[in-house]
C-alpha positions in Angstrom: 0.2 -11.2 17.8 3.0 -13.4 16.6 5.8 -11.5 14.9 8.7 -13.6 13.1 11.7 -11.5 12.6 14.3 -12.6 10.1 17.6 -11.1 9.0 17.3 -11.7 5.4 14.8 -13.5 3.0 13.8 -13.1 -0.7 10.3 -12.0 0.1 8.3 -11.4 3.3 4.9 -12.2 1.4 6.4 -15.4 -0.2 7.8 -16.5 3.2 4.4 -16.0 4.8 2.5 -17.7 2.0 4.8 -20.7 2.3 4.2 -21.0 6.0 0.4 -20.8 5.5 0.7 -23.7 2.9 2.7 -25.8 5.3 0.9 -25.4 8.9 -2.0 -23.5 10.6 -0.9 -20.0 11.0 -2.6 -17.7 13.5 -4.5 -14.6 12.3 -2.2 -11.5 12.3 0.9 -13.3 12.1 3.9 -11.0 10.8 6.9 -11.7 9.0 9.4 -9.0 9.5 12.7 -8.9 7.5 15.6 -6.7 8.1 16.7 -7.2 4.4 14.4 -8.3 1.5 16.4 -9.4 -1.6 13.6 -9.9 -4.1 10.7 -7.7 -3.0 7.9 -7.0 -5.4 5.2 -4.6 -6.0 2.0 -4.3 -8.1 2.1 -6.7 -11.1 5.5 -8.0 -10.4 7.3 -4.8 -10.3 10.6 -4.9 -8.3 11.1 -3.0 -5.0 14.7 -2.9 -3.9 15.8 -1.8 -0.5 19.2 -1.2 1.6 19.7 -3.9 4.2 18.5 -2.9 7.8 17.3 0.6 6.6 13.7 0.0 5.8 10.7 -1.5 7.0 9.7 -4.5 5.1 6.8 -6.8 6.6 3.9 -9.2 5.7 0.8 -9.7 7.6 -1.6 -12.5 7.4 -5.2 -11.4 7.8 -7.9 -14.1 7.7 -11.7 -14.3 8.6 -12.2 -10.7 7.6 -13.3 -10.5 4.0 -16.7 -12.5 3.5 -17.4 -10.9 0.1 -14.8 -10.6 -2.8 -16.4 -7.3 -3.6 -14.7 -6.1 -0.3 -11.1 -6.9 -1.4 -10.1 -3.5 -2.4 -11.5 -2.2 0.9 -8.6 -4.0 2.5 -6.2 -2.0 0.6 -7.9 1.2 1.5 -7.6 0.1 5.4 -3.9 -0.7 5.3 -3.1 2.7 3.3 -5.0 4.5 5.9 -3.2 2.6 8.7 0.2 3.6 7.4 -0.7 7.1 6.7 -2.2 7.7 10.1 1.1 6.5 11.7 3.2 8.8 9.4 1.0 11.8 10.1 1.7 11.2 13.9 5.5 11.3 13.0 4.9 14.6 11.4 5.7 13.3 7.8 4.3 16.3 5.7 2.0 16.4 2.6 0.8 12.7 2.9 -1.4 11.0 0.3 -2.2 7.7 -1.4 -1.4 7.3 -5.1 -3.9 4.9 -6.6 -4.1 1.9 -6.0 -1.8 2.1 -2.8 1.5 3.9 -3.1 2.3 6.1 -0.1 3.3 9.5 -1.0 5.0 12.7 0.8 4.5 15.4 -1.7 5.5 14.1 -5.2 7.8 11.4 -3.6 7.0 7.8 -3.2 7.9 6.6 0.4 6.1 3.3 0.6 4.0 0.7 -1.2 1.5 -2.1 -0.3 0.9 -5.3 -1.9 -1.9 -7.6 -0.9 -2.2 -11.1 -2.3 -5.4 -12.9 -1.7 -6.4 -16.5 -1.9 -10.0 -17.8 -2.0 -10.4 -21.2 -0.5 -13.2 -23.7 -1.8 -15.3 -22.8 1.3 -15.3 -19.1 0.4 -12.8 -18.1 3.1 -10.4 -15.4 2.1 -6.8 -15.3 3.1 -5.0 -12.1 2.7 -1.1 -11.6 2.8 -0.5 -7.8 3.3 2.9 -6.8 2.3 4.1 -3.3 3.3 7.3 -1.6 2.5 8.2 1.7 4.0 11.5 3.7 3.0 12.6 4.7 6.5 16.4 5.5 6.9 17.6 5.0 3.2 19.2 8.0 1.7 20.1 6.8 -1.7 17.8 5.4 -4.3 19.7 4.5 -7.6 17.6 5.4 -10.7 14.5 6.1 -8.7 14.2 10.0 -8.9 10.5 9.7 -7.3 11.7 7.6 -4.3 12.3 9.1 -1.0 12.3 8.2 2.8 11.5 9.3 6.2 15.1 10.1 6.8 15.5 12.2 3.6 12.4 14.1 4.2 12.9 15.0 7.9 16.6 14.5 8.5 15.5 12.3 11.5 16.5 8.6 12.0 13.6 6.1 13.0 13.4 3.1 15.0 11.9 0.3 12.8 10.4 -1.6 15.6 8.6 1.5 17.0 7.1 2.1 13.4 6.1 -1.7 13.1 4.3 -1.7 16.3 2.4 1.5 15.5 1.4 0.2 12.0 0.0 -3.1 13.7 -2.0 -1.0 16.2 -3.4 1.4 13.5 -4.2 -1.7 11.1 -6.2 -3.3 13.8 -8.0 -0.1 14.6 -8.9 0.6 10.8 -10.0 -3.1 10.3 -12.5 -2.5 13.3 -13.7 0.6 11.6 -14.0 -1.5 8.2 -16.4 -4.0 10.0 -18.5 -1.2 11.5 -18.9 1.3 8.6 -16.9 0.7 5.6 -18.5 3.8 3.8 -16.3 6.1 6.3 -13.1 4.3 5.3 -13.9 4.9 1.6 -14.5 8.7 2.4 -11.1 9.1 4.3 -9.5 7.2 1.4 -10.8 9.7 -1.3 -9.7 12.6 1.0 -6.2 11.3 0.9 -6.3 10.3 -2.8 -3.3 11.8 -4.7 -4.2 14.4 -7.4 -8.0 13.8 -6.8 -10.0 16.6 -8.6 -7.2 18.3 -10.5 -6.2 17.9 -14.2 -3.2 15.4 -14.4 -1.4 13.9 -17.2 -1.8 10.0 -17.7 -0.2 7.4 -20.1 -1.6 4.1 -21.3 0.7 1.0 -21.9 0.7 1.8 -25.5 2.5 5.1 -25.0 -0.6 7.2 -25.5 -0.6 10.3 -23.3 -3.8 12.1 -22.3 -5.1 14.6 -19.6 -7.9 13.7 -17.1 -9.2 14.4 -13.9 -9.4 11.6 -11.1 -13.0 11.3 -10.0 -12.8 8.5 -7.6 -11.8 4.8 -7.1 -14.9 2.5 -7.6 -15.6 -0.3 -5.2 -14.0 -2.9 -7.2 -10.7 -0.9 -7.3 -10.7 0.9 -10.7 -9.8 4.3 -11.3 -12.5 6.6 -12.6 -11.2 9.5 -14.8 -13.0 12.4 -16.5 -11.5 13.0 -19.8 -11.2 16.3 -21.6 -14.3 15.5 -23.8 -16.3 15.0 -20.6 -16.3 11.1 -20.9 -15.9 8.9 -18.0 -13.6 6.0 -18.3 -12.3 3.4 -15.9 -9.0 1.7 -15.6 -7.6 -1.4 -13.7 -4.2 -1.4 -12.2 -1.5 -1.2 -14.8 -4.0 -0.2 -17.5 -2.9 3.5 -16.9 -0.1 5.4 -15.2 -0.4 8.8 -13.6 2.6 11.0 -14.8 3.9 13.3 -12.0 
């Protein structure tokens, strides 16, 4: 596995995508930045980190997805890989907030952004961006953000976490190839607020109560509303308030 370690770049995802556009890049090539200056999350939201305190990586995965219907399954695989490593590090109350925020209790400690490109021959290239709050203590204007250090009081070795996540990712990718249904079952078992009444908000500002039922194969959130109607939402069409 080729790991490209950099001191500071705007975005690990963008750096890796530029490499892919210019040359042949081996499968599972990793770009690791000690400082990412313009990191982003789902739908262009920003993700800011302190220099050298957190884990910011991007991984190229190709020749894995053969059906675009499997695209969200890759999100699940990555989320479970990160969760499994954090469980081994004794981080408490871990869950995955749809679509792929990593939570400890009610605090966000990490996020995943996967950008896919489909070539004319049908090949899917996926750039997997993972951001994990590790040794950062202060999160200005982010009351729901936390880190491993804030939660446990322990500092963590970034390279150790990186190697563990890469090993776990390869394990869960192998599981995906053999039995994707078991991956989905594990994801739903870890889904934040599943099965309990919770408040949601639409982009219009409208608030409503509903119960998360599941995530559909195409990655939409299925909610049971108070009138017993099932509704489905894409990313950024609804926000869980917590």
